[in-house]
Rosetta silent file (secondary structure, phi, psi, omega in degrees, C-alpha in Angstrom):
SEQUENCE: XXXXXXXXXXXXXXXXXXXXXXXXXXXXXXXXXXXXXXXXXXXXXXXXXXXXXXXXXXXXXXXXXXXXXXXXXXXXXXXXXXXXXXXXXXXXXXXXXXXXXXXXXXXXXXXXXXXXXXXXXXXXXXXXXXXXXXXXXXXXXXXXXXXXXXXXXXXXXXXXXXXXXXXXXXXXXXXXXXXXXXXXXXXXXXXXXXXXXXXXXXXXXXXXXXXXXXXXXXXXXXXXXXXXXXXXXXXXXXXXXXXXXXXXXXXXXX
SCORE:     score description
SCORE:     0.000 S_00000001
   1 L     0.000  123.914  164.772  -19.107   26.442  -29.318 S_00000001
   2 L   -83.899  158.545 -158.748  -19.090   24.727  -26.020 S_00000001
   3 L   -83.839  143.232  157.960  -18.930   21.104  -25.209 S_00000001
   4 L   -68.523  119.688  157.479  -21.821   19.162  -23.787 S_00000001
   5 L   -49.675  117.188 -167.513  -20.967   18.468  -20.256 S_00000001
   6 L   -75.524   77.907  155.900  -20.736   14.470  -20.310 S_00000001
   7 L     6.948  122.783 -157.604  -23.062   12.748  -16.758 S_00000001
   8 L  -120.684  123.581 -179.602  -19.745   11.784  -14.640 S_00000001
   9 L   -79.388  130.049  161.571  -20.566    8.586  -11.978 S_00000001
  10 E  -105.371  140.129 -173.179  -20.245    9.430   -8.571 S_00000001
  11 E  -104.853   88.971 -156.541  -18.229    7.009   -6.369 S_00000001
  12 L  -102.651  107.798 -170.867  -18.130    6.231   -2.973 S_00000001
  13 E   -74.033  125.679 -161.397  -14.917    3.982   -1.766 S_00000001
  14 E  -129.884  127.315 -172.511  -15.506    1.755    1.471 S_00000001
  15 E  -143.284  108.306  174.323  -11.869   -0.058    2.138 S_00000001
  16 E   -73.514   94.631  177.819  -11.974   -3.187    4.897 S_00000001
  17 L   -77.922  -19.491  172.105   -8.116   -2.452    5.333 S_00000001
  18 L   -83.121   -0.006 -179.666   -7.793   -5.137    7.267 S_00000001
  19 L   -91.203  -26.640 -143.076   -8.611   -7.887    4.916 S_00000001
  20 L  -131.483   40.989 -174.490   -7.172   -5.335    2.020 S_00000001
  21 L   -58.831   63.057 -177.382   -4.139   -3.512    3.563 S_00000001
  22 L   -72.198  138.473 -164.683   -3.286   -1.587    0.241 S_00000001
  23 L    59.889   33.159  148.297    0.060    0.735    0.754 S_00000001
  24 L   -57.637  -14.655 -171.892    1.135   -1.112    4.066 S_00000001
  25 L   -70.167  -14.430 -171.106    4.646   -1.170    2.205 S_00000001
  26 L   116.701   -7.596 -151.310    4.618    2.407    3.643 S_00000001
  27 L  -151.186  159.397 -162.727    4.190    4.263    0.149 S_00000001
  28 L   -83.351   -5.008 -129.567    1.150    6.091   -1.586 S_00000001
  29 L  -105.072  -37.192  160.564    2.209    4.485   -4.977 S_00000001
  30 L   -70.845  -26.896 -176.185    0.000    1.620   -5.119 S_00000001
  31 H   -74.440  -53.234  167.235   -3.124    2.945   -3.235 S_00000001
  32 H   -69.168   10.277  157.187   -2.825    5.824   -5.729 S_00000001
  33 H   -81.125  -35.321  173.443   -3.325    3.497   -8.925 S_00000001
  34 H   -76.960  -32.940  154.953   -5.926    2.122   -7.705 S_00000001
  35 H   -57.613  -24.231 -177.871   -7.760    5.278   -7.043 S_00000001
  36 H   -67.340  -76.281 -178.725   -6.381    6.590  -10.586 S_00000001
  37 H    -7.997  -89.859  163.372   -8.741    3.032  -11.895 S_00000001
  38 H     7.845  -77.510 -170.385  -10.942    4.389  -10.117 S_00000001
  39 L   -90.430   22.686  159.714  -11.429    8.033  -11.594 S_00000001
  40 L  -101.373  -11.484  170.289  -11.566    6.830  -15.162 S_00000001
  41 L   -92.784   -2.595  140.544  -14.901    5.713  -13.928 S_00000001
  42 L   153.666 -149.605 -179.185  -16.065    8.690  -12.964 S_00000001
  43 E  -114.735  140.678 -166.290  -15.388   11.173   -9.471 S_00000001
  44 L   -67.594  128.914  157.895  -14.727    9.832   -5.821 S_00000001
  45 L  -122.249   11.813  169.454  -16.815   11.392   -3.363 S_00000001
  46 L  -168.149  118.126  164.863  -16.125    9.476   -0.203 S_00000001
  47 E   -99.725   73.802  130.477  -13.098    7.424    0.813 S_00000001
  48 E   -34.989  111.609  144.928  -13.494    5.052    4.216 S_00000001
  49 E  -133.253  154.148 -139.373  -11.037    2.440    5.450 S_00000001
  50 E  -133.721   89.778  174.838  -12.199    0.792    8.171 S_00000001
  51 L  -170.846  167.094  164.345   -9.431   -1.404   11.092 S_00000001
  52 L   -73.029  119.315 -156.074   -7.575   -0.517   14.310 S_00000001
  53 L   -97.373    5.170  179.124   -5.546    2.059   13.010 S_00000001
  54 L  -109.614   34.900 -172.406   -3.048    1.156   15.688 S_00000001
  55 L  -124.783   -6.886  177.766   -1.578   -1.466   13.922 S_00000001
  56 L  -163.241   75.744  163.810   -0.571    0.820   10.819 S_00000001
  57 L  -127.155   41.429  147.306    0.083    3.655   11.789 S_00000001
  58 L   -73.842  -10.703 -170.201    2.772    4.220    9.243 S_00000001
  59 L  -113.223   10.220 -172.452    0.019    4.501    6.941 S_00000001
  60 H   -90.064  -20.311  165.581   -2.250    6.975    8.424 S_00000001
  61 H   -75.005  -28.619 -171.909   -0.515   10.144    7.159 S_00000001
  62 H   -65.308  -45.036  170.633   -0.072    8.784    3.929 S_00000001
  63 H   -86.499  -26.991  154.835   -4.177    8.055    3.393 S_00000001
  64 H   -56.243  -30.592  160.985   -4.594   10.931    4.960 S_00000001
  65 L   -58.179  -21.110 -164.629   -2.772   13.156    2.397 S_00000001
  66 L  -100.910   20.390  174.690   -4.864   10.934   -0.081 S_00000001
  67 L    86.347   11.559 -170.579   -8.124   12.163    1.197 S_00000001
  68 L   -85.695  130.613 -167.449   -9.068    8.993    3.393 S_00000001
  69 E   -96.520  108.556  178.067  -11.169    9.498    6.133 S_00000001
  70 E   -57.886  133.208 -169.397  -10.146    6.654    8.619 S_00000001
  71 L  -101.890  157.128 -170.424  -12.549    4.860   10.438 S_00000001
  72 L  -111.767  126.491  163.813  -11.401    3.856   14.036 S_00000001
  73 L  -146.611   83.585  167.303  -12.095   -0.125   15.167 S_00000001
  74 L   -23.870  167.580  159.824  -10.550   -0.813   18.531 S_00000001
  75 L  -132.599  102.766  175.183   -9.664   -4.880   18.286 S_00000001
  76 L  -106.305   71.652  170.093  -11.425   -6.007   20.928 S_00000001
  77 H    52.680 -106.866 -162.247   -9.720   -9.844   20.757 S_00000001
  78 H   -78.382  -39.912 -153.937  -11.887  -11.699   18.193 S_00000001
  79 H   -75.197   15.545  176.584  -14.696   -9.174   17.779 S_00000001
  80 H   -74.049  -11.065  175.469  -12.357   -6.358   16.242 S_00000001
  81 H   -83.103  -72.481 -134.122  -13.028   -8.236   12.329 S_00000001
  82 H   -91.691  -21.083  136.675  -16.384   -8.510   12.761 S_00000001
  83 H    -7.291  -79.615  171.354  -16.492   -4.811   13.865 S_00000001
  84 H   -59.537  -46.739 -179.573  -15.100   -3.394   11.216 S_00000001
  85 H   -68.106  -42.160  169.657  -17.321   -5.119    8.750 S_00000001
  86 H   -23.765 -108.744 -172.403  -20.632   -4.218   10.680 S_00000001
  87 H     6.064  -72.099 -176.390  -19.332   -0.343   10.821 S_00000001
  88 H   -48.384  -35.914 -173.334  -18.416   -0.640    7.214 S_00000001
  89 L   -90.566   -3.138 -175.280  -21.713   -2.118    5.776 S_00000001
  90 L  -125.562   27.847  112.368  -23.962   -0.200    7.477 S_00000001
  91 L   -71.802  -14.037 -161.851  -22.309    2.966    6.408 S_00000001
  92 L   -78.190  -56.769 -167.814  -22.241    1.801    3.036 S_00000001
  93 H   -64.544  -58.341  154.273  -26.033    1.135    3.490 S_00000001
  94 H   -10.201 -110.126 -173.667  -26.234    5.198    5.191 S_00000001
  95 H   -13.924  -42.452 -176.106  -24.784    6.412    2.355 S_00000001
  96 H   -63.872  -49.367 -147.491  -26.915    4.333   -0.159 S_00000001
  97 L   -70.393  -71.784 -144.534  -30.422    5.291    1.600 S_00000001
  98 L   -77.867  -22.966 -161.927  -29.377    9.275    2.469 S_00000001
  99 L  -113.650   91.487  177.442  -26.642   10.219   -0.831 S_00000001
 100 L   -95.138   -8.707  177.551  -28.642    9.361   -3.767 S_00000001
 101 L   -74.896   -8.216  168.419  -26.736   11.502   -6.512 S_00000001
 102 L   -74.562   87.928 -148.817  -24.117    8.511   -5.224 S_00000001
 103 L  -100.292  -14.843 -171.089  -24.692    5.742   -8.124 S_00000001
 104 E  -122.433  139.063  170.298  -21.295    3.788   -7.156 S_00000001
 105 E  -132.347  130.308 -163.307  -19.921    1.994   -4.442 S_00000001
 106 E   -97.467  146.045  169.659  -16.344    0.729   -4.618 S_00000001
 107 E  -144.860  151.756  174.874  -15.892   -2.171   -1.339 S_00000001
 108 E  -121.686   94.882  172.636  -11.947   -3.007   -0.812 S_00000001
 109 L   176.732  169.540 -168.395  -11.760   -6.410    0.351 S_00000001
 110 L  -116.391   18.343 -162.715  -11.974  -10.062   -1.103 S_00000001
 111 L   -98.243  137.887  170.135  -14.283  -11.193    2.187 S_00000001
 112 L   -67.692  -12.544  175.650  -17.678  -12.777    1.110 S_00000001
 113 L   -58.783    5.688  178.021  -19.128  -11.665    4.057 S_00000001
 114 L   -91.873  -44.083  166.745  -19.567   -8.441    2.132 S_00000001
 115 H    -7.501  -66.475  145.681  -22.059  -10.186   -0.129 S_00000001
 116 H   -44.811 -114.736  103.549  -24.924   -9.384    1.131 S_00000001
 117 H    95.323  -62.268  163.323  -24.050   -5.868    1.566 S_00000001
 118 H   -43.201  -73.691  162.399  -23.294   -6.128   -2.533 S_00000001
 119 H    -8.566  -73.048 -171.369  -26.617   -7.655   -3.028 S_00000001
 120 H   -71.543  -33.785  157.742  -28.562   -5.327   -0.959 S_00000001
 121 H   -50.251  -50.018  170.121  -26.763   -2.002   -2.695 S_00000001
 122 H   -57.160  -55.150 -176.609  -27.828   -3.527   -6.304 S_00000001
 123 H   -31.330  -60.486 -140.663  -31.570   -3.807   -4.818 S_00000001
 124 L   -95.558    3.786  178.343  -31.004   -0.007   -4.770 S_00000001
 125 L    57.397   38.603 -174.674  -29.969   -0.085   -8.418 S_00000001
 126 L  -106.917  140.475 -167.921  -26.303    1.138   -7.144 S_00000001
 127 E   -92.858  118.065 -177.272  -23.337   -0.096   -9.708 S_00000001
 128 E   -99.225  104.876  162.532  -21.329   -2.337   -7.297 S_00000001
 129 E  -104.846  113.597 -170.903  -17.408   -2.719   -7.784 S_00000001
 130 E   -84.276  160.251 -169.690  -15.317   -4.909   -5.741 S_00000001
 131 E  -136.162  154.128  165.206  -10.931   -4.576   -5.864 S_00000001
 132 L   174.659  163.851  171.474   -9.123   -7.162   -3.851 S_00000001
 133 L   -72.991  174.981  178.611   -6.016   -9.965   -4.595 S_00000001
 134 L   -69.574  -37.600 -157.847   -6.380  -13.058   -6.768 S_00000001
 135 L   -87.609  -23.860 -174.039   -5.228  -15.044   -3.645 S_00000001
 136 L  -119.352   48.463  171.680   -7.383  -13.524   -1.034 S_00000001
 137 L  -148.989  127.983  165.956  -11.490  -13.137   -2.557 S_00000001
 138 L   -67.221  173.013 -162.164  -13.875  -15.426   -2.205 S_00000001
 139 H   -99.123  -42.615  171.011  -15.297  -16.051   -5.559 S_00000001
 140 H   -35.629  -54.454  179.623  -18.597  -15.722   -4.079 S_00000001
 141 H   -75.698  -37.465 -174.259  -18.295  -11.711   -3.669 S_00000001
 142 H   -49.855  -77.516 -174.684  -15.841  -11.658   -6.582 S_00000001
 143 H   -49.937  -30.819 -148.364  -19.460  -13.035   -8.479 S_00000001
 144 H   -99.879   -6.859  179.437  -22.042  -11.116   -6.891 S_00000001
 145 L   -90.525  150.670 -162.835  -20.578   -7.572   -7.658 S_00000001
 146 L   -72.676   -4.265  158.212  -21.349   -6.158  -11.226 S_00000001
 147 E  -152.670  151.058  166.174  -17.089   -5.925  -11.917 S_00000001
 148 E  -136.884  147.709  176.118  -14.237   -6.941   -9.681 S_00000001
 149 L  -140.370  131.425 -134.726  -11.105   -5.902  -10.339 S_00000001
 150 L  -109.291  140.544 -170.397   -8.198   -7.487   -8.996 S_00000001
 151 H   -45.696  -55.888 -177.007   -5.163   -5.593   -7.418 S_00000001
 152 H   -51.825  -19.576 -156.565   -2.721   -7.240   -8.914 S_00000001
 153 H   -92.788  -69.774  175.506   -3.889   -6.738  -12.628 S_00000001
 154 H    -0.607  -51.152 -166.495   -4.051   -2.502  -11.611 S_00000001
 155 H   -73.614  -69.320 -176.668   -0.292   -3.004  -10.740 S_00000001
 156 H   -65.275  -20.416  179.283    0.912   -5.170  -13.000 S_00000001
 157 H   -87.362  -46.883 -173.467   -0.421   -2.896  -16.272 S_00000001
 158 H   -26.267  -69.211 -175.977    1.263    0.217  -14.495 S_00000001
 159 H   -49.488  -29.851  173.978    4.575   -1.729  -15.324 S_00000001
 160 L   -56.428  111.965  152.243    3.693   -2.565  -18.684 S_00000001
 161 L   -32.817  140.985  166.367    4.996   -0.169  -21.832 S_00000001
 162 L   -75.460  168.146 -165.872    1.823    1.540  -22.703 S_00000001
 163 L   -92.127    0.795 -167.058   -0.298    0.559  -25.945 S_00000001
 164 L   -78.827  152.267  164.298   -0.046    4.604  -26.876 S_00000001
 165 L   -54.052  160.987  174.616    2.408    6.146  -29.778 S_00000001
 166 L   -95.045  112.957 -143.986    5.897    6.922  -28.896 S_00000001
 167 L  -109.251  -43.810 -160.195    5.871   10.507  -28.177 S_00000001
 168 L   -93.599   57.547  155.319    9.235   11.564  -27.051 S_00000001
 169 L   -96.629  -34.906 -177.170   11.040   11.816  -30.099 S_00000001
 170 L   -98.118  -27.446  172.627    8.560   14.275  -31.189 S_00000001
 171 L   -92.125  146.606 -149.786    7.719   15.990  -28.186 S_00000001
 172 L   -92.998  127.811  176.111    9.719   18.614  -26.396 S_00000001
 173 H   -25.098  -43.251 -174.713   11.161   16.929  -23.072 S_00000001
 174 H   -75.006   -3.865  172.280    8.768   20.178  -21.222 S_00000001
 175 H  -124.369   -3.096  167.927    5.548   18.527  -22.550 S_00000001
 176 H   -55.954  -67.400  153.124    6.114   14.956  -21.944 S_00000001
 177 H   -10.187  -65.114  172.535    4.266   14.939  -18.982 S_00000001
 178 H   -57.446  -29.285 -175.166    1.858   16.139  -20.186 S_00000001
 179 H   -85.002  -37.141 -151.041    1.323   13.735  -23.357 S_00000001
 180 H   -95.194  -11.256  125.852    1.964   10.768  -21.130 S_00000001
 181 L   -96.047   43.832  173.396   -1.178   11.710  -19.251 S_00000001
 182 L  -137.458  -80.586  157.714   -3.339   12.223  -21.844 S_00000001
 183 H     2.005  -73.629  159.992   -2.381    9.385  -23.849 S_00000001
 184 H   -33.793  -18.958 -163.458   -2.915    7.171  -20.200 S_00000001
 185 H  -106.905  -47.923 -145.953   -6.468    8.791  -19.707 S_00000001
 186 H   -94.302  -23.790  151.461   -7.475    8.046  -23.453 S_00000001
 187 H   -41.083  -57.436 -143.154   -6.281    4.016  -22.701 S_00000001
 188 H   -95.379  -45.138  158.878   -7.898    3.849  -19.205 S_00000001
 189 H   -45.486  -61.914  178.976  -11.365    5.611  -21.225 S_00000001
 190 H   -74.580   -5.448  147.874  -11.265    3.630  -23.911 S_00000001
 191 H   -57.840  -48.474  169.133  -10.622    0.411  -21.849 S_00000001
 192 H   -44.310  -57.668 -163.055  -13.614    1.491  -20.486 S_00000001
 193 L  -163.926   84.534 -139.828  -15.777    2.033  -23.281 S_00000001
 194 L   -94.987  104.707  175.908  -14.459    1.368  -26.516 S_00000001
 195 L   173.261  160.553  176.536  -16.205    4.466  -28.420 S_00000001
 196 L   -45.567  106.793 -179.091  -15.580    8.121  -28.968 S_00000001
 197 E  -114.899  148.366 -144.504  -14.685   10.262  -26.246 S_00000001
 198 E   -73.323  152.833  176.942  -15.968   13.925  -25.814 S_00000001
 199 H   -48.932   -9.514 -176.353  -12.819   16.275  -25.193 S_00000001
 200 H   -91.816  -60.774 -158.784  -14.850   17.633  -21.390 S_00000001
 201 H   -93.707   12.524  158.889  -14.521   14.451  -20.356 S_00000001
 202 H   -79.762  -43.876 -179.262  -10.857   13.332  -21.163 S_00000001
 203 H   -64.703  -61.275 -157.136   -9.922   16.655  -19.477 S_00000001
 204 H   -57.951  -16.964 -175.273  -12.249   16.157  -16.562 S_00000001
 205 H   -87.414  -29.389 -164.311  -10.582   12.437  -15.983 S_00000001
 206 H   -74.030  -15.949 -163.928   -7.275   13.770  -16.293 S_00000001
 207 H   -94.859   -1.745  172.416   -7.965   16.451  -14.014 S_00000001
 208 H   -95.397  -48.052 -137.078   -9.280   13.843  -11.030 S_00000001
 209 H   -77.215  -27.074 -148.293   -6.218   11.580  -12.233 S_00000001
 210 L  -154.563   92.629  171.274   -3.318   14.663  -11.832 S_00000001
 211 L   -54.643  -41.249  175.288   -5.679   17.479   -9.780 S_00000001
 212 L   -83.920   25.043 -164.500   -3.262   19.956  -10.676 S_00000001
 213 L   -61.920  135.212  158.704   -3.431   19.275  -14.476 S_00000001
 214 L  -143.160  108.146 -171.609   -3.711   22.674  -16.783 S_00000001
 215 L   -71.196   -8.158  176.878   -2.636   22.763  -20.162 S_00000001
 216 L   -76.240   -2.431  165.517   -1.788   26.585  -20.049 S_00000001
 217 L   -80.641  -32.612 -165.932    1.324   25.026  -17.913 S_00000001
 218 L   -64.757  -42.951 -133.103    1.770   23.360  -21.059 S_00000001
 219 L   100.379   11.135 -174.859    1.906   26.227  -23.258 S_00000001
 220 L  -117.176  126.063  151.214   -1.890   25.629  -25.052 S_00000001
 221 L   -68.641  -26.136  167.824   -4.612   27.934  -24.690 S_00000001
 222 L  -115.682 -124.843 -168.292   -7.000   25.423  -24.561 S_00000001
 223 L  -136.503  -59.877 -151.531   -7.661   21.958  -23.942 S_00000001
 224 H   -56.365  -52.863  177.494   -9.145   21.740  -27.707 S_00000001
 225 H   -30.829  -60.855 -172.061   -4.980   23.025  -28.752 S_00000001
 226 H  -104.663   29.890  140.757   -3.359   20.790  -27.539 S_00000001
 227 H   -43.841  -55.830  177.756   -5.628   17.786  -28.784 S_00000001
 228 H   -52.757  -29.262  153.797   -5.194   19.484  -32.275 S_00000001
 229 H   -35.970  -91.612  165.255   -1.390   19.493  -31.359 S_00000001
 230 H    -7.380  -95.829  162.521   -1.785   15.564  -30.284 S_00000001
 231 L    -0.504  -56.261  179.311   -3.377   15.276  -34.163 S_00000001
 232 L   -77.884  -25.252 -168.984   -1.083   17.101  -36.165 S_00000001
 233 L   -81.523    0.510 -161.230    1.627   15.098  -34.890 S_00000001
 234 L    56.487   22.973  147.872   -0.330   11.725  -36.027 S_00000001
 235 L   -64.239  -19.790 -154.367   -0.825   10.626  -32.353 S_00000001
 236 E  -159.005  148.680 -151.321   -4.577   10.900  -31.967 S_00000001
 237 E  -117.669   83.819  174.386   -7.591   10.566  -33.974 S_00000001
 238 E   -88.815  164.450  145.728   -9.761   13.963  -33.788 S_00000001
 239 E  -149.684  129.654  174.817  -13.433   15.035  -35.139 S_00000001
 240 E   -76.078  102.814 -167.859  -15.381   18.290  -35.051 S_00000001
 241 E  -114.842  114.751 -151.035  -18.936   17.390  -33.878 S_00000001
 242 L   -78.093    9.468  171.285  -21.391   20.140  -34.419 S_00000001
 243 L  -104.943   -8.123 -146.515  -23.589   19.400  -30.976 S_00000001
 244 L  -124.887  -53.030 -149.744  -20.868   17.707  -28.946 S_00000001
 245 E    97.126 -139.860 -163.526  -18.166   19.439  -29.707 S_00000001
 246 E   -99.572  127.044  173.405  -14.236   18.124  -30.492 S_00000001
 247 E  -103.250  141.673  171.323  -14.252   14.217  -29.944 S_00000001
 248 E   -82.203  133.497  129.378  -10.860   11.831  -29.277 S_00000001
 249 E  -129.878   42.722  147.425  -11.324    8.824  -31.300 S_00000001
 250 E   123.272 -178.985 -179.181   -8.643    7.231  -30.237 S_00000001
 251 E   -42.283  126.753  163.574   -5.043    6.082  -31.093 S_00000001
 252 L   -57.292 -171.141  175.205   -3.432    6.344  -34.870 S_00000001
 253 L  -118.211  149.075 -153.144   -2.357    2.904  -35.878 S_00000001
 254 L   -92.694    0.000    0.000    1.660    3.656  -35.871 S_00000001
């Protein structure tokens, strides 16, 4: 029986790099967690950052490998800030009025001058998230967006042991990979939305999260295997659902 395809949010990321220079150290490793956040909430369909690109342009191959389409803003002495913010909100606002299968807009910056911008996107019934540091967002946009989520806390759980079973004693060193993103996707879901989640769309996050994800690299003919795998081993919580198909519901208690 096949799985009911699960309604997937589409997201379109607008990043004021100059307020928000995420990866300026030079290294994808942080930009990509925050895009990983990101794709547990459903799939990115437009990435913008928005500054004079000739001030970092250690970083321009680097978002370009990550799919960012750079925006250009000469800095023309003061009016190169306020520049960038236009450019940015009234793309945002494009994008709202002309992409309408587009229900989310991500803004990367902590400036309230985005506020409006937030505001006016909500009008439009659009799910508004903002990402920026603790030290640098006004509180105002930090209120007016329907979540904000703050760089540092993205970072700082990355570092964290995960809240997941301990898998490699049981798992073959060649499949560890593999458990340790599916175990990460069924946190970052269920962080989400603390309820049962269908097996298309644990795959479909993992498969935004890791593009090149398959489980027949694993050794499993299916997706459904090696859940049942996951199961047998007492890692995971399974049920056969006869409209929905094979459900996660979540962690064993160890």
């Amino acid at each position: 029986m096949s799985e009911i395809p699960t309604p997937q949010s589409s997201i379109a990321v607008f990043i004021d790099y100059e307020n928000f220079p995420v990866g300026s150290n030079g290294s994808q490793d942080d930009i990509k967690l925050v895009f990983e956040r990101l794709v547990d909430k459903g799939r990115i369909t437009i990435k913008r950052a928005y500054c004079d690109w000739s001030r970092h342009e250690n970083m321009k191959p680097i978002l370009h490998e990550l799919g960012v389409e750079l925006i250009e803003i000469p800095d023309n002495s003061q009016k190169g800030k306020n520049s960038a913010d236009i450019h940015l909100a009234v793309d945002a606002l494009e994008t709202c009025l002309a992409k309408e299968h587009i229900d989310t807009f991500a803004i990367f910056s902590g400036d309230s001058d985005f506020s409006p911008l937030v505001a006016k996107l909500k009008e439009y019934d659009k799910t508004v998230i903002g990402i920026g540091r603790k030290m640098g967002t006004a509180s105002l946009l930090e209120g007016v967006c329907d979540e904000f989520i703050f760089y540092e806390d993205i970072v700082n759980k990355e570092k964290l042991p995960g809240p997941y079973p301990s898998y490699r004693s049981k798992v073959p060193k060649d499949k560890q990979k593999c458990y340790k993103l599916l175990f990460q996707t069924i946190d970052s879901l269920q962080s989400e939305n603390d309820q049962a989640i269908y097996a298309s769309q644990l795959k479909q996050t993992m498969k935004r999260k890791r593009p090149d994800f398959s489980e027949t690299t694993y050794g499993y003919r299916s997706f459904t295997a090696l859940l049942q795998e996951a199961s047998r081993l007492g890692f995971i919580k399974i049920h056969k659902d006869e409209k929905t198909g094979t459900m996660v519901d979540g962690f064993r208690d160890e």
